[in-house]
Backbone as JSON, one array per atom type, in Angstrom:
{
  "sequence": "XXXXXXXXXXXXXXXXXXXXXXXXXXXXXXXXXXXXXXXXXXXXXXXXXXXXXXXXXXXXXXXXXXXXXXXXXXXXXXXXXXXXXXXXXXXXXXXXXXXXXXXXXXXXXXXXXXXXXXXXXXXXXXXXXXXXXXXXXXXXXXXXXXXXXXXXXXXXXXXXXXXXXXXXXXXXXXX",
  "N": [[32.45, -25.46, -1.62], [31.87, -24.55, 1.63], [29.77, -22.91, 3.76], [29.23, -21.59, 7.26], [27.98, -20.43, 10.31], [28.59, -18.08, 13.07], [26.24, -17.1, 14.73], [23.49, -18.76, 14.65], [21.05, -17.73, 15.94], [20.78, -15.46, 15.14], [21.44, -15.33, 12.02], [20.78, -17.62, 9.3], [22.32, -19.87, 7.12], [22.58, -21.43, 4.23], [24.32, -24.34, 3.89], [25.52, -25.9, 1.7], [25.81, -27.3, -1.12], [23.81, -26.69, -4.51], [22.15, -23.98, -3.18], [24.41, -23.1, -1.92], [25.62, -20.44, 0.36], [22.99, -19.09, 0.77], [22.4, -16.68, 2.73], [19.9, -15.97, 5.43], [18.03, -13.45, 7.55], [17.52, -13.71, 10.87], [16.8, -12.35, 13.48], [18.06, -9.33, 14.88], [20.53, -8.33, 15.37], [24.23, -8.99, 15.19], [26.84, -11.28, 13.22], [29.49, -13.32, 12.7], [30.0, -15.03, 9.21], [31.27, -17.5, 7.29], [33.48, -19.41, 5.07], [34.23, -21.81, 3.74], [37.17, -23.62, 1.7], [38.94, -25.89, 0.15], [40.73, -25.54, 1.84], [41.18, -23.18, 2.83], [39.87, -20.12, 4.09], [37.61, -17.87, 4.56], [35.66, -15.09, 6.08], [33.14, -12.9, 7.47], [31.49, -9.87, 8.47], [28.42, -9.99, 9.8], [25.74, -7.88, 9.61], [22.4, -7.52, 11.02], [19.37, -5.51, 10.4], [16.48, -4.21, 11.6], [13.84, -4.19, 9.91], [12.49, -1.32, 8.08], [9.91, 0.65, 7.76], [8.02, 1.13, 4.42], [5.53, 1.63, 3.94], [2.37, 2.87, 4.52], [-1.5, 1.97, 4.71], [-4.56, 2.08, 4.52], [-7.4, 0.51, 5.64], [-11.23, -0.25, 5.27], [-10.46, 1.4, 1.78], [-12.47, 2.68, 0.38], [-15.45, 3.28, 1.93], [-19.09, 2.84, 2.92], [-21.65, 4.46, 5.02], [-24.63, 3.97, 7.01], [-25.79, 7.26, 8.28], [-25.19, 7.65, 11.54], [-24.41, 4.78, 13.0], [-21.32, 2.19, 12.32], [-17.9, 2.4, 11.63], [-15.03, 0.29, 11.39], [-11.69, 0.9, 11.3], [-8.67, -0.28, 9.86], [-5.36, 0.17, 9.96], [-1.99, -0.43, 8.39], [1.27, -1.45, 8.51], [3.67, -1.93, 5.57], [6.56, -3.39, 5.56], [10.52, -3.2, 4.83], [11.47, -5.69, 4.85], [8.95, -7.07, 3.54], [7.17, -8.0, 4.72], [3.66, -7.04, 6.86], [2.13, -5.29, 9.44], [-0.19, -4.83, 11.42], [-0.88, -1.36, 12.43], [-2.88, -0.45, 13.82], [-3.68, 0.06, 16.45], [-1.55, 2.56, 16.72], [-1.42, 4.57, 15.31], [-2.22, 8.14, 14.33], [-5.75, 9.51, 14.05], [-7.5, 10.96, 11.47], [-10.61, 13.05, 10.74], [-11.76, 15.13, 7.7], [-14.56, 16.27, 7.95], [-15.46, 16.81, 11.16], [-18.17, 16.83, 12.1], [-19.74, 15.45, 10.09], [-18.38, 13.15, 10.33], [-16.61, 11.25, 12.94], [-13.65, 9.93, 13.87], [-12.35, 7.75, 16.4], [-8.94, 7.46, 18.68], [-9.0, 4.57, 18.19], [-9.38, 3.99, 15.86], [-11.71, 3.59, 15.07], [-14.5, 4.84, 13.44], [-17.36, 7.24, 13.83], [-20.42, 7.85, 12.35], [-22.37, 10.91, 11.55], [-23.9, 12.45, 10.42], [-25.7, 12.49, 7.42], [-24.15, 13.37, 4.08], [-24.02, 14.52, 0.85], [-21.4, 14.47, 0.06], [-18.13, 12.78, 0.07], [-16.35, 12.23, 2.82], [-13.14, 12.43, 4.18], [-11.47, 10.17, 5.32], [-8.11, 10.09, 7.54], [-4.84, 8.9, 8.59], [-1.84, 8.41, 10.41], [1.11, 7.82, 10.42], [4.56, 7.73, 12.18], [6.13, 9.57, 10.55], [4.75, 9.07, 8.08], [1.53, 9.18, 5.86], [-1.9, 8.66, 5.14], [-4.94, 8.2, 3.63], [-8.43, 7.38, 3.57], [-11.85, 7.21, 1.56], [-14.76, 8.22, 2.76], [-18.29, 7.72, 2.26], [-21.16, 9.19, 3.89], [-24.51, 8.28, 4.73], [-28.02, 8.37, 4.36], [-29.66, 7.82, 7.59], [-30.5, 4.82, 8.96], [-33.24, 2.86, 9.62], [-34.11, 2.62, 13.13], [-36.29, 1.64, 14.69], [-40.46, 2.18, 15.21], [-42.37, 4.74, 16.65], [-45.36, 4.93, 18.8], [-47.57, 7.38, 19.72], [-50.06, 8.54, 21.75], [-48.71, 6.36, 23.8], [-50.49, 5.15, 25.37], [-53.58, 5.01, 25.65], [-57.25, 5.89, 25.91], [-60.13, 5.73, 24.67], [-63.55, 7.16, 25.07], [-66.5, 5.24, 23.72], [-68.08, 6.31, 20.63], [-66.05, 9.22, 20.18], [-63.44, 10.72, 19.28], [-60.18, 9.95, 19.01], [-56.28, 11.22, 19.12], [-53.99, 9.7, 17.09], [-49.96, 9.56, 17.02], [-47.71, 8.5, 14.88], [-44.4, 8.03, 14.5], [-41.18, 7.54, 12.73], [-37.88, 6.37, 14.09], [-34.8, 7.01, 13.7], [-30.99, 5.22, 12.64], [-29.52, 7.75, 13.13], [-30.67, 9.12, 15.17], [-32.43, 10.88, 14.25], [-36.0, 11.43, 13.74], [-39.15, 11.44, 11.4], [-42.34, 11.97, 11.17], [-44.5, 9.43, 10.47]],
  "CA": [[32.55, -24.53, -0.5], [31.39, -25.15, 2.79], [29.17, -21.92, 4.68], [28.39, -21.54, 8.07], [27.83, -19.25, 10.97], [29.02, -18.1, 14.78], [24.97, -17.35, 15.92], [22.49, -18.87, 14.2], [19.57, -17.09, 16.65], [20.72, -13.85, 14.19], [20.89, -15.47, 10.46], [20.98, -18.58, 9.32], [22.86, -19.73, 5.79], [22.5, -22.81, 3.47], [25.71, -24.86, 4.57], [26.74, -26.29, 0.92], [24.79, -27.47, -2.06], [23.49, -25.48, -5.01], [21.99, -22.9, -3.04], [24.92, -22.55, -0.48], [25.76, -19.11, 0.83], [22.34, -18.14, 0.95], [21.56, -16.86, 4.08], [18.19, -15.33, 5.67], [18.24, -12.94, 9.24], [16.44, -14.16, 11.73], [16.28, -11.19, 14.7], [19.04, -7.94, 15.02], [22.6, -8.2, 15.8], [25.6, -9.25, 14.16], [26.95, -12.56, 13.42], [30.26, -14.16, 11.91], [29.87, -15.54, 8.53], [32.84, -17.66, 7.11], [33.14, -20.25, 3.93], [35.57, -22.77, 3.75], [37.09, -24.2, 0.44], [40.56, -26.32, -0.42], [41.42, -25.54, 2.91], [40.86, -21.88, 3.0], [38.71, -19.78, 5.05], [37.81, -16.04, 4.74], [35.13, -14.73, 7.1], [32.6, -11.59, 6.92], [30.55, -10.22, 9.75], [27.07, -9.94, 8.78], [24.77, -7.06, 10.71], [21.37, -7.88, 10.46], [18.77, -4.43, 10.85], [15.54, -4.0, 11.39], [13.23, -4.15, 9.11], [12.34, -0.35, 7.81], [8.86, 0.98, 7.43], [8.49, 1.63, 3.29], [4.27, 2.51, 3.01], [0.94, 2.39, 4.83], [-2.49, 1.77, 4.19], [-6.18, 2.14, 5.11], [-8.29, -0.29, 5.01], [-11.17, 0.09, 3.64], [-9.68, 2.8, 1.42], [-13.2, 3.38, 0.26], [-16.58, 2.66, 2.19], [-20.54, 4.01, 2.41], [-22.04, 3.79, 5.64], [-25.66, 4.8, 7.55], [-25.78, 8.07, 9.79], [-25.62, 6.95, 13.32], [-23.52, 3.83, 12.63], [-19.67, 2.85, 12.94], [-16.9, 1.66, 11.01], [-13.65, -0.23, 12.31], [-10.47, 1.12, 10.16], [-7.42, -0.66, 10.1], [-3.77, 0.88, 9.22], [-1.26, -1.63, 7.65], [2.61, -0.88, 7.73], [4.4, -2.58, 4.78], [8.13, -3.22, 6.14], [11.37, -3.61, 4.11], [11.4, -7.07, 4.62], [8.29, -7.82, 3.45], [6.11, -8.02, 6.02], [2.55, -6.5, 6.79], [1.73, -5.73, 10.22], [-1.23, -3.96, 12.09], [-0.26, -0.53, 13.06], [-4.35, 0.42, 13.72], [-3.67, 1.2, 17.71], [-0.2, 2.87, 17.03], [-1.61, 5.75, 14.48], [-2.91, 9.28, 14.92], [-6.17, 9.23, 13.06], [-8.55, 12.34, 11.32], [-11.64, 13.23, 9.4], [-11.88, 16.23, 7.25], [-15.41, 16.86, 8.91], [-15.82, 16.04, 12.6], [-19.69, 17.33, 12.34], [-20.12, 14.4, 9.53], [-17.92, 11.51, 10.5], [-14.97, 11.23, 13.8], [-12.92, 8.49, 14.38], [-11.36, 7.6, 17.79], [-7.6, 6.83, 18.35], [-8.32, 3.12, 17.59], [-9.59, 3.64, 14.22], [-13.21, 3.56, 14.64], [-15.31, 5.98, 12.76], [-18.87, 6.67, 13.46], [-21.1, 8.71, 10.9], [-23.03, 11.54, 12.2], [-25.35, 13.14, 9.81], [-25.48, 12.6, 6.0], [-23.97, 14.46, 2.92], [-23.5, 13.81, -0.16], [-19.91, 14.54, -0.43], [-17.44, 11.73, 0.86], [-15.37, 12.2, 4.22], [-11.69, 11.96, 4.47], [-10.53, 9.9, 6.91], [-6.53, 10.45, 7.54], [-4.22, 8.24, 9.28], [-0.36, 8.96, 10.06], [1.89, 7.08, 11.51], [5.89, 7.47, 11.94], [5.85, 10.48, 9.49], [3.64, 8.77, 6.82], [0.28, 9.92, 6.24], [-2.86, 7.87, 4.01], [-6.54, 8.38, 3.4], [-9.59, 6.49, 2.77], [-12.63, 7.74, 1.24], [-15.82, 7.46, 3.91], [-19.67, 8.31, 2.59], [-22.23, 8.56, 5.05], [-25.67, 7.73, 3.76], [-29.07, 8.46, 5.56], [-29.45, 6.64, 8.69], [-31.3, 3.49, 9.09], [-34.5, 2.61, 10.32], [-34.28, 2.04, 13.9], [-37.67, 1.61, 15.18], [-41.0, 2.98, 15.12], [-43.11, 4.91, 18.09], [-46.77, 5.53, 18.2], [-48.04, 8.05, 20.68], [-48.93, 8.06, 23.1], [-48.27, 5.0, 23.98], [-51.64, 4.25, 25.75], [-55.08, 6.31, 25.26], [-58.24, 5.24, 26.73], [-61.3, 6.31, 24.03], [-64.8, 6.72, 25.0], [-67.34, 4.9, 22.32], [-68.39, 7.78, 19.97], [-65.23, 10.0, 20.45], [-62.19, 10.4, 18.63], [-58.63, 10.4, 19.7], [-55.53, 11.53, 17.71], [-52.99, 9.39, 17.8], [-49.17, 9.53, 16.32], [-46.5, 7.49, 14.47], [-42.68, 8.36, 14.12], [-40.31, 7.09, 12.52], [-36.93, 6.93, 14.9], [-33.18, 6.38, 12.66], [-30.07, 5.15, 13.42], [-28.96, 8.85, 13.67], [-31.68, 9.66, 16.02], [-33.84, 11.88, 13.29], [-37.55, 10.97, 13.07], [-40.38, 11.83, 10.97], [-43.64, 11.42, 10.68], [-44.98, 8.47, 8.87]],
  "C": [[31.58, -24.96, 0.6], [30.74, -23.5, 3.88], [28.79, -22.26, 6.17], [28.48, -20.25, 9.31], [27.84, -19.19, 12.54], [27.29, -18.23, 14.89], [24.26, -17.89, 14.93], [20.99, -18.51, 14.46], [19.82, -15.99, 15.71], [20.34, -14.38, 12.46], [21.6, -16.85, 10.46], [21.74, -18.66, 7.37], [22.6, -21.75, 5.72], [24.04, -23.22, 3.18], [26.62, -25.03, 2.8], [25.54, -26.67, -0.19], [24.69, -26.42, -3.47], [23.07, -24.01, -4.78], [23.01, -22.41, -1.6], [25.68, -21.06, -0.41], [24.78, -18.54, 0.69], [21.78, -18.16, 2.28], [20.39, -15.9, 4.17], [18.73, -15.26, 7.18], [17.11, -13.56, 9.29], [15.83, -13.07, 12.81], [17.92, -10.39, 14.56], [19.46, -8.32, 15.52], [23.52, -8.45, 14.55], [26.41, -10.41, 14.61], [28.13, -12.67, 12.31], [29.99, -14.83, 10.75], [30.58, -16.47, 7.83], [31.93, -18.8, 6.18], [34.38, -20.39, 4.02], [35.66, -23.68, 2.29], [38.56, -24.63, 0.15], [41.51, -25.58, 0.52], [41.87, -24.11, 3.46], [39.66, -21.44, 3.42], [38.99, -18.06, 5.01], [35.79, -16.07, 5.46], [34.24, -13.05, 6.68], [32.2, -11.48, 8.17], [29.32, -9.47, 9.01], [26.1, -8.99, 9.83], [23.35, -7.17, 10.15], [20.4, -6.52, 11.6], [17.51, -4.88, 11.16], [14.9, -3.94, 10.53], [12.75, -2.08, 9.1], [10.35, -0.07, 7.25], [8.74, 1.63, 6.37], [6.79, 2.64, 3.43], [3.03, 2.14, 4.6], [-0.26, 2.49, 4.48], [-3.52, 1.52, 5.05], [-6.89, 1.55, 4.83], [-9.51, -0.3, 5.89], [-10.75, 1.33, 3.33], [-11.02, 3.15, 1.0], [-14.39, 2.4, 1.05], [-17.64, 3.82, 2.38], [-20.87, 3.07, 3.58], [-23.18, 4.63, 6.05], [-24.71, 5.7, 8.57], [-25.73, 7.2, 10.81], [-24.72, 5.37, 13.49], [-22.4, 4.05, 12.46], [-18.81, 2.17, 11.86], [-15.82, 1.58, 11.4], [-12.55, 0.33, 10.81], [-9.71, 0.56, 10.51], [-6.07, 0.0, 9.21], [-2.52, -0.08, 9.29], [-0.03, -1.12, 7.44], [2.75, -2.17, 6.71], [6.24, -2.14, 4.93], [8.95, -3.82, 4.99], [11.59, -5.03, 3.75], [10.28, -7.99, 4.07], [7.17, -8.21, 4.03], [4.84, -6.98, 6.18], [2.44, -6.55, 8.47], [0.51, -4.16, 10.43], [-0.31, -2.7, 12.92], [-1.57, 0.31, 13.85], [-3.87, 1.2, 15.23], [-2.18, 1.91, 17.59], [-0.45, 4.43, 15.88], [-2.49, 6.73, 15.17], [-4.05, 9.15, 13.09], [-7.01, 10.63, 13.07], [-9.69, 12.3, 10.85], [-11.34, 14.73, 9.38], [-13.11, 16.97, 7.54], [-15.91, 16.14, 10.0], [-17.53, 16.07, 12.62], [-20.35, 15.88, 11.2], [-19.63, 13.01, 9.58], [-17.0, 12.08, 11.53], [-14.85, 9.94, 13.68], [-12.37, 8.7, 15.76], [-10.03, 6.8, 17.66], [-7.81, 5.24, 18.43], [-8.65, 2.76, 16.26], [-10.91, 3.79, 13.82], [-14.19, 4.82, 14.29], [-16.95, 5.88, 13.39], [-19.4, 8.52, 12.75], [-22.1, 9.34, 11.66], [-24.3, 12.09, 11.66], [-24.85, 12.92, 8.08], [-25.15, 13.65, 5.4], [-23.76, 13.87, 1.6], [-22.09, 13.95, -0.94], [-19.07, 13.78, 0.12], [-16.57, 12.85, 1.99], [-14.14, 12.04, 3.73], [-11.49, 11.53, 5.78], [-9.03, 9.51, 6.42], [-6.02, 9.97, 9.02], [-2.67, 8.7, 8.9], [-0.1, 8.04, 10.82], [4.0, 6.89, 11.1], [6.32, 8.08, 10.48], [5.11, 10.27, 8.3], [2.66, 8.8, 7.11], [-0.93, 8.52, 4.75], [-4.35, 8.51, 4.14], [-7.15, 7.4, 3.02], [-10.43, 8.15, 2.58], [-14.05, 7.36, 2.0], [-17.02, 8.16, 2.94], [-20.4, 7.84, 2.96], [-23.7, 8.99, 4.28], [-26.91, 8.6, 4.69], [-29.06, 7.24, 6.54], [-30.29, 5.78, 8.31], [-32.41, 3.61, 9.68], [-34.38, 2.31, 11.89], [-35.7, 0.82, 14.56], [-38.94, 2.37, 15.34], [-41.46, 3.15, 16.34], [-44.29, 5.51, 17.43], [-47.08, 6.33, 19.79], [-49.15, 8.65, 20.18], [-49.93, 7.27, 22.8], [-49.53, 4.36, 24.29], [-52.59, 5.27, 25.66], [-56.16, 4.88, 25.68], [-59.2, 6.77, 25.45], [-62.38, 6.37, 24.22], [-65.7, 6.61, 23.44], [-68.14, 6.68, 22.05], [-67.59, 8.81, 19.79], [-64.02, 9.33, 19.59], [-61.15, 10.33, 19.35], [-57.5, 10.3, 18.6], [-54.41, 10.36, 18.47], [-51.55, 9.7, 16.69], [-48.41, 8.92, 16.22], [-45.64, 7.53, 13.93], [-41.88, 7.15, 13.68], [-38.8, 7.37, 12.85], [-35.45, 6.23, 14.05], [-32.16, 6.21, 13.11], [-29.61, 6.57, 14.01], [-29.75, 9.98, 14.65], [-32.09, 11.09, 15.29], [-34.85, 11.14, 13.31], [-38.13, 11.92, 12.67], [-42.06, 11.15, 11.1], [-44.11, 10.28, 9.93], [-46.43, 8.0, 9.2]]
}
């Protein structure tokens, strides 16, 4: 038997051989198919779809980050065909507490004040919905301050001075 095909910009087919009549779409429409054999010829027409959106996914599905600090999310369709693509700017995204973690519509989270109970962050897109798991930690160390800053002591005399400790989530203490 002998395969081949009116467009080949739509799907292409393996002409003859062991693996002939297998074809593979290339891009949407619809294309003539036909096989020839002992001088006969029958014909199909072949509609080639879109690929279908089956699942998506959050990645990371779980992470632990400081107060005051950010994290990039990405959202992953998985299409009928196989395929993986970035859907991160094309989703509506949530947390379950805005006061301990938001995200902004491109995915990025940042961590506001510690708890010790994880976050939900919630992504949808094209009626499907996912979650990761976010916990936010204590902040980080930024930098320290000593005040104030400049003092002038006369010999024999004291002066007080003080030294904070300032965190990513802009809390200091004393140290």
């Amino acid at each position: 038997a002998n395969w081949q095909v009116d467009d080949y910009s739509i799907i292409t087919v393996i002409p003859n051989g062991n693996s002939a009549g297998y074809a593979k779409a290339l891009a949407e429409g619809t294309s003539q198919l036909s096989v020839k054999f002992s001088g006969q010829t029958v014909s199909t027409l072949v509609s080639v779809t879109p690929a279908k959106l089956d699942a998506i996914s959050l990645t990371p599905s779980v992470a632990e980050i400081p107060a005051g600090t950010n994290q990039q999310y990405q959202l992953f369709g998985l299409f009928s065909d196989g395929t993986n693509h970035d859907l991160t700017l094309f989703a509506h995204y949530q947390t379950s507490d805005n006061t301990l973690a938001s995200i902004d519509s491109q995915g990025l989270v940042t961590a506001h004040q510690y708890n010790a109970q994880p976050v939900t962050v919630m992504a949808s897109y094209n009626g499907l919905q996912t979650t990761a798991s976010l916990k936010v930690t204590a902040g980080l160390l930024d930098h320290i301050e000593v005040t104030p800053a400049t003092q002038s002591i006369a010999i024999g005399h004291k002066g007080a001075l003080q030294a904070r400790a300032v965190y990513s989530d802009k809390t200091s203490s004393d140290i």
